[in-house]
Amino acid sequence: MRLLAALIATLCLASNALGQIFKIEFKDQKTAKKFKAFCIEINDEMFLVGEAKSGITLDEENNKLLYSPETNELWVADMDNPRACPYKLDKGQKVKAGGKATVAVNGADIKNISVFIRDQSLWGLTKEYGRRQDEIEDLKKQRDSLKKGTPEWKGKQTSLIQTMERLKSWLDSTIYGKASRKIKREIESEMKASKEANAQRLELAKQSIKLVPTPEDLARVGKETFGDAVVFKVAESQHIRIIYREECGDERVKSLLELGENLIEGFRVQFVDPYLSDDYKDYIPDGMFVEYCWAPDDVNQYEKFLNKYYGVTFEGPFREQRLKMSGHPFRRGTAPGYVDPSRVQDGSDLEGMVAHQMGHHLVNIHYNQDRSNDVADWLYEGVGNWLSLEYLGRNSVQCVQFDVGKYAAKSKGDNSEESALRQGTADIYHRLALEEGPTIDTLAMKKLAEFGDPDVAKSFSMFNFVAKSQGEKGQRWLRACCNAAAVPGGFIPQWRKKSEELYEVTGIDIFKKVNDEWVAFASELVGAPVRK
C-alpha cells in the first residue's frame, strides 16, 4: 500500500474564467442579507455565489481576480430549483432565461472575491443535477418492477437510498443547500418504507457521532509543540476519529464525520452488499479504522508533533521532498489502523481531504482485502477522485497536480455553444481520457510520480466505467488487479489470466476488450474527446 500521498489543494485559476463560479465576501453582513436568496453560508457568514456577467476579470500575469470599483454583475442560481439555469445561449451569448437571473454588486461593498467552483458553470450544475435525478428515477422504476419485500427489492431500495444520500451531499457541497432539505425529507420517507437493516446501518453510524475528551498525551504534545495558541479537540463516529484544532469548529467536524460515514456506507451498499458470498467477503470493519489529524501548517513544528505523538520520522534520503507534502498517511497495528496526519491552513478543503483519502483507504480495505502489499496507483487515484466528485461535486484535493482550467475549451469536433461551457471535472476527465489516456495495462504499471494529466483522467474514467456498468464482474476484476499486484514480477500476466476467466474469453486481448467497452461507455457520456 502507498503510505505517502501529496495532497495538493489545486486552487489555481484557469486562464479562461468562462463558467467558473465565484464567491463574494462582503465587508458588511448587512449587505450580504440583501442578496440572501443567492448566498451560501460558511461558518455563519453569508457569501454571494454566481458566474461573472460583467465587471469581474482575471489578471493573468498575477493570476489574480479583479473586480470593478463600481458595478459587478453576476448570473445567479435559483437555489431552490437546481434544474433551472438563469441563462440560455443565443448565438454564443448568454441571455436571460427567465426569473431573477442576475444581481449587481457595488465594488465598494466587496471585501474579497475568489473561485468557489473552478471547473463548473451554472449550466453544468443543472446538467449534473439532471443526470443524478435521472439515476434516482431509474432506480425507482427498477425497484417498483420487483415484488416488495423480496431480497431483490430490498437491494434496489438500499441502492436508491444511497444514491439519494449522494445527491444530498452534492447539493450541500455545491450551491443548493436549500434544495437538499427536500431530498432529506424524501430520504427519510424511503427509509421508513424500507425498514431494512442496511437502510438503518447508516443512521446508527450517524448517531454514533460525538465529541470525546482530548487524550492527555495529545494535549501535552500539542502544547509542547505549538504552545498555548493551538488547542486540539477530538470527535469520533463508528468508523472515524478526527483530531482537529479548536478553530475548525465542532459542528463542522461533526458534519465531516457524517460525510465520512456516508462515504463508507455508500461504498458498501454499491460495491460490497450486493455480491456477498463465501468468496466475496466484506472487509470493511464494524469499528473505527481511520484517524484524521489536522495540524497547523508550520513544517518544523509539524515534523516535531508527528515524531512526538505518532513516532513518525522523516529522516532519510527523501526527507525534504516528504516534508513538502501536506499529508503523510501511514498504517499502524492498533485501531484505528489508517492514520492521516496533514498540515492544514485556514480555508483548507477538509471535506475534500476526507473524501479523497477515504477513497484510498477503501481501496486497500475492500479491493486489496486489507493487506499491506502495494496496490496499483491508478486504483487509489481513481476511487479517491470518484468519491470526491460523486459526493462533493469538486475535486480540489488530489495526489497529483491537475489543472482542469487548461482543458476547459470546446470539445474537438464539437462546435456547439454548449460545449464551451464548463460541465465539471468529471466531464473533462472523460474527454481527456478518451483522447490521450493510456491502455489499462499500461496505466496499471505506472507509479504515482510518473502520472500525467491523461493518467489521472483515465484512472477516474475507468473506475467510473467499472462502478456504473460492470456490476459484480467489475468488482471481482478490481480485486483481481490487487491480487495480481501482490505477485512479484507477475502483475500483468496474472491479472490478464484472471481477467480472461472473469470475462470468459480466450484468444483475444482481454485488456483491449475492456478498453473498447470503456470507450463506448465514456463516449456516450460526453459525445466527444477534449481538445487541449
CSV table of N, CA, C and O in Angstrom, one decimal, residues 129-186:
chain,number,residue,atom,x,y,z
A,129,TYR,N,-27.2,17.9,-12.1
A,129,TYR,CA,-28.3,17.6,-11.2
A,129,TYR,C,-29.3,16.7,-12.0
A,129,TYR,O,-29.9,15.7,-11.5
A,130,GLY,N,-29.6,17.1,-13.2
A,130,GLY,CA,-30.5,16.3,-14.1
A,130,GLY,C,-30.0,14.8,-14.2
A,130,GLY,O,-30.8,13.9,-14.1
A,131,ARG,N,-28.7,14.6,-14.4
A,131,ARG,CA,-28.1,13.3,-14.5
A,131,ARG,C,-28.4,12.5,-13.2
A,131,ARG,O,-28.8,11.3,-13.3
A,132,ARG,N,-28.1,13.1,-12.1
A,132,ARG,CA,-28.3,12.4,-10.8
A,132,ARG,C,-29.8,12.1,-10.6
A,132,ARG,O,-30.1,11.1,-10.0
A,133,GLN,N,-30.7,13.0,-10.9
A,133,GLN,CA,-32.1,12.8,-10.7
A,133,GLN,C,-32.6,11.7,-11.6
A,133,GLN,O,-33.4,10.8,-11.2
A,134,ASP,N,-32.1,11.6,-12.9
A,134,ASP,CA,-32.4,10.6,-13.8
A,134,ASP,C,-32.0,9.2,-13.2
A,134,ASP,O,-32.7,8.2,-13.4
A,135,GLU,N,-30.8,9.2,-12.6
A,135,GLU,CA,-30.3,7.9,-12.0
A,135,GLU,C,-31.3,7.5,-10.9
A,135,GLU,O,-31.6,6.3,-10.7
A,136,ILE,N,-31.8,8.4,-10.1
A,136,ILE,CA,-32.7,8.1,-9.0
A,136,ILE,C,-34.0,7.6,-9.6
A,136,ILE,O,-34.6,6.6,-9.1
A,137,GLU,N,-34.5,8.2,-10.6
A,137,GLU,CA,-35.8,7.8,-11.2
A,137,GLU,C,-35.7,6.4,-11.8
A,137,GLU,O,-36.6,5.6,-11.7
A,138,ASP,N,-34.5,6.1,-12.4
A,138,ASP,CA,-34.3,4.8,-13.0
A,138,ASP,C,-34.3,3.7,-11.9
A,138,ASP,O,-34.9,2.6,-12.0
A,139,LEU,N,-33.7,4.0,-10.7
A,139,LEU,CA,-33.6,3.1,-9.6
A,139,LEU,C,-35.0,2.9,-9.1
A,139,LEU,O,-35.4,1.7,-8.7
A,140,LYS,N,-35.8,3.9,-9.0
A,140,LYS,CA,-37.2,3.8,-8.5
A,140,LYS,C,-38.0,2.8,-9.4
A,140,LYS,O,-38.8,2.0,-9.0
A,141,LYS,N,-37.8,3.0,-10.7
A,141,LYS,CA,-38.5,2.2,-11.7
A,141,LYS,C,-38.1,0.7,-11.6
A,141,LYS,O,-38.9,-0.2,-11.6
A,142,GLN,N,-36.8,0.5,-11.4
A,142,GLN,CA,-36.3,-0.9,-11.2
A,142,GLN,C,-36.8,-1.5,-9.9
A,142,GLN,O,-37.2,-2.7,-9.9
A,143,ARG,N,-36.8,-0.7,-8.8
A,143,ARG,CA,-37.4,-1.2,-7.6
A,143,ARG,C,-38.8,-1.5,-7.7
A,143,ARG,O,-39.3,-2.6,-7.2
A,144,ASP,N,-39.6,-0.6,-8.3
A,144,ASP,CA,-41.1,-0.8,-8.4
A,144,ASP,C,-41.5,-2.0,-9.3
A,144,ASP,O,-42.6,-2.4,-9.3
A,145,SER,N,-40.5,-2.4,-10.1
A,145,SER,CA,-40.8,-3.6,-11.0
A,145,SER,C,-40.7,-4.9,-10.3
A,145,SER,O,-41.0,-6.0,-10.8
A,146,LEU,N,-40.2,-4.8,-9.0
A,146,LEU,CA,-39.9,-6.0,-8.2
A,146,LEU,C,-41.0,-6.1,-7.1
A,146,LEU,O,-41.6,-5.2,-6.7
A,147,LYS,N,-41.2,-7.3,-6.6
A,147,LYS,CA,-42.1,-7.6,-5.6
A,147,LYS,C,-41.6,-7.0,-4.3
A,147,LYS,O,-40.4,-7.4,-3.8
A,148,LYS,N,-42.4,-6.2,-3.6
A,148,LYS,CA,-41.9,-5.5,-2.4
A,148,LYS,C,-41.6,-6.6,-1.3
A,148,LYS,O,-42.3,-7.5,-1.1
A,149,GLY,N,-40.4,-6.3,-0.6
A,149,GLY,CA,-40.0,-7.2,0.5
A,149,GLY,C,-39.1,-8.3,0.1
A,149,GLY,O,-38.5,-9.0,0.9
A,150,THR,N,-39.0,-8.6,-1.3
A,150,THR,CA,-38.1,-9.6,-1.7
A,150,THR,C,-36.6,-9.1,-1.6
A,150,THR,O,-36.4,-7.9,-1.5
A,151,PRO,N,-35.6,-10.1,-1.5
A,151,PRO,CA,-34.2,-9.6,-1.4
A,151,PRO,C,-33.8,-8.7,-2.6
A,151,PRO,O,-33.1,-7.7,-2.3
A,152,GLU,N,-34.4,-8.9,-3.8
A,152,GLU,CA,-34.1,-8.1,-4.9
A,152,GLU,C,-34.6,-6.6,-4.7
A,152,GLU,O,-33.9,-5.6,-5.0
A,153,TRP,N,-35.9,-6.6,-4.2
A,153,TRP,CA,-36.5,-5.3,-3.9
A,153,TRP,C,-35.7,-4.5,-2.8
A,153,TRP,O,-35.4,-3.3,-2.9
A,154,LYS,N,-35.3,-5.2,-1.8
A,154,LYS,CA,-34.5,-4.6,-0.7
A,154,LYS,C,-33.2,-4.1,-1.2
A,154,LYS,O,-32.7,-3.0,-0.8
A,155,GLY,N,-32.5,-4.8,-2.1
A,155,GLY,CA,-31.3,-4.4,-2.6
A,155,GLY,C,-31.4,-3.1,-3.4
A,155,GLY,O,-30.6,-2.2,-3.3
A,156,LYS,N,-32.5,-3.0,-4.3
A,156,LYS,CA,-32.7,-1.8,-5.1
A,156,LYS,C,-33.1,-0.7,-4.2
A,156,LYS,O,-32.7,0.5,-4.4
A,157,GLN,N,-33.8,-0.9,-3.1
A,157,GLN,CA,-34.3,0.1,-2.2
A,157,GLN,C,-33.0,0.7,-1.5
A,157,GLN,O,-32.9,1.9,-1.3
A,158,THR,N,-32.1,-0.1,-1.0
A,158,THR,CA,-30.9,0.3,-0.4
A,158,THR,C,-30.1,1.1,-1.3
A,158,THR,O,-29.5,2.2,-0.9
A,159,SER,N,-29.9,0.7,-2.6
A,159,SER,CA,-29.2,1.4,-3.6
A,159,SER,C,-29.8,2.8,-3.8
A,159,SER,O,-29.1,3.8,-4.0
A,160,LEU,N,-31.1,2.8,-3.9
A,160,LEU,CA,-31.9,4.1,-4.1
A,160,LEU,C,-31.6,5.1,-3.0
A,160,LEU,O,-31.3,6.2,-3.2
A,161,ILE,N,-31.6,4.6,-1.7
A,161,ILE,CA,-31.4,5.5,-0.6
A,161,ILE,C,-30.0,6.0,-0.6
A,161,ILE,O,-29.8,7.2,-0.4
A,162,GLN,N,-29.0,5.2,-1.0
A,162,GLN,CA,-27.6,5.7,-1.0
A,162,GLN,C,-27.4,6.7,-2.2
A,162,GLN,O,-26.6,7.6,-2.0
A,163,THR,N,-28.1,6.4,-3.3
A,163,THR,CA,-27.9,7.4,-4.4
A,163,THR,C,-28.6,8.7,-4.0
A,163,THR,O,-28.0,9.8,-4.4
A,164,MET,N,-29.7,8.7,-3.3
A,164,MET,CA,-30.3,9.9,-2.8
A,164,MET,C,-29.4,10.6,-1.8
A,164,MET,O,-29.3,11.8,-1.8
A,165,GLU,N,-28.7,9.8,-1.0
A,165,GLU,CA,-27.7,10.4,0.0
A,165,GLU,C,-26.6,11.1,-0.7
A,165,GLU,O,-26.1,12.2,-0.3
A,166,ARG,N,-26.1,10.5,-1.8
A,166,ARG,CA,-25.1,11.1,-2.6
A,166,ARG,C,-25.5,12.5,-3.2
A,166,ARG,O,-24.8,13.4,-3.2
A,167,LEU,N,-26.8,12.5,-3.7
A,167,LEU,CA,-27.3,13.7,-4.2
A,167,LEU,C,-27.4,14.8,-3.2
A,167,LEU,O,-27.1,15.9,-3.4
A,168,LYS,N,-27.9,14.4,-2.0
A,168,LYS,CA,-28.0,15.4,-0.9
A,168,LYS,C,-26.6,16.0,-0.5
A,168,LYS,O,-26.5,17.2,-0.4
A,169,SER,N,-25.6,15.1,-0.5
A,169,SER,CA,-24.2,15.6,-0.2
A,169,SER,C,-23.8,16.5,-1.3
A,169,SER,O,-23.2,17.5,-1.0
A,170,TRP,N,-24.1,16.2,-2.5
A,170,TRP,CA,-23.7,17.0,-3.7
A,170,TRP,C,-24.4,18.4,-3.6
A,170,TRP,O,-23.7,19.4,-3.8
A,171,LEU,N,-25.7,18.4,-3.3
A,171,LEU,CA,-26.4,19.6,-3.2
A,171,LEU,C,-25.8,20.5,-2.1
A,171,LEU,O,-25.6,21.7,-2.3
A,172,ASP,N,-25.5,19.9,-0.9
A,172,ASP,CA,-25.0,20.7,0.2
A,172,ASP,C,-23.6,21.2,-0.1
A,172,ASP,O,-23.2,22.3,0.4
A,173,SER,N,-22.8,20.5,-0.9
A,173,SER,CA,-21.4,20.9,-1.2
A,173,SER,C,-21.3,21.9,-2.4
A,173,SER,O,-20.2,22.4,-2.5
A,174,THR,N,-22.3,22.0,-3.1
A,174,THR,CA,-22.3,23.0,-4.2
A,174,THR,C,-22.9,24.3,-3.8
A,174,THR,O,-22.5,25.0,-2.9
A,175,ILE,N,-24.1,24.6,-4.4
A,175,ILE,CA,-24.8,25.9,-4.0
A,175,ILE,C,-26.2,25.7,-3.7
A,175,ILE,O,-27.0,26.6,-3.5
A,176,TYR,N,-26.7,24.4,-3.6
A,176,TYR,CA,-28.1,24.1,-3.5
A,176,TYR,C,-28.5,23.6,-2.1
A,176,TYR,O,-29.2,22.6,-2.0
A,177,GLY,N,-27.9,24.1,-1.0
A,177,GLY,CA,-28.2,23.7,0.3
A,177,GLY,C,-29.7,23.7,0.6
A,177,GLY,O,-30.2,22.9,1.3
A,178,LYS,N,-30.4,24.7,0.0
A,178,LYS,CA,-31.9,24.8,0.3
A,178,LYS,C,-32.6,23.6,-0.3
A,178,LYS,O,-33.5,23.1,0.3
A,179,ALA,N,-32.2,23.2,-1.5
A,179,ALA,CA,-32.8,22.1,-2.2
A,179,ALA,C,-32.6,20.8,-1.5
A,179,ALA,O,-33.3,19.8,-1.7
A,180,SER,N,-31.5,20.7,-0.8
A,180,SER,CA,-31.1,19.5,-0.1
A,180,SER,C,-32.1,19.1,1.0
A,180,SER,O,-32.3,18.0,1.4
A,181,ARG,N,-32.8,20.1,1.5
A,181,ARG,CA,-33.8,19.9,2.6
A,181,ARG,C,-34.9,19.0,2.0
A,181,ARG,O,-35.5,18.1,2.7
A,182,LYS,N,-35.3,19.2,0.8
A,182,LYS,CA,-36.4,18.4,0.2
A,182,LYS,C,-35.9,17.0,0.0
A,182,LYS,O,-36.7,16.1,0.3
A,183,ILE,N,-34.7,16.8,-0.5
A,183,ILE,CA,-34.2,15.4,-0.7
A,183,ILE,C,-34.0,14.7,0.6
A,183,ILE,O,-34.2,13.5,0.7
A,184,LYS,N,-33.7,15.5,1.7
A,184,LYS,CA,-33.6,14.9,3.0
A,184,LYS,C,-34.9,14.3,3.5
A,184,LYS,O,-35.0,13.2,4.0
A,185,ARG,N,-36.0,15.0,3.2
A,185,ARG,CA,-37.3,14.5,3.6
A,185,ARG,C,-37.7,13.3,2.8
A,185,ARG,O,-38.3,12.3,3.3
A,186,GLU,N,-37.3,13.3,1.5
A,186,GLU,CA,-37.6,12.1,0.6
A,186,GLU,C,-36.8,10.9,1.1
A,186,GLU,O,-37.3,9.8,1.1
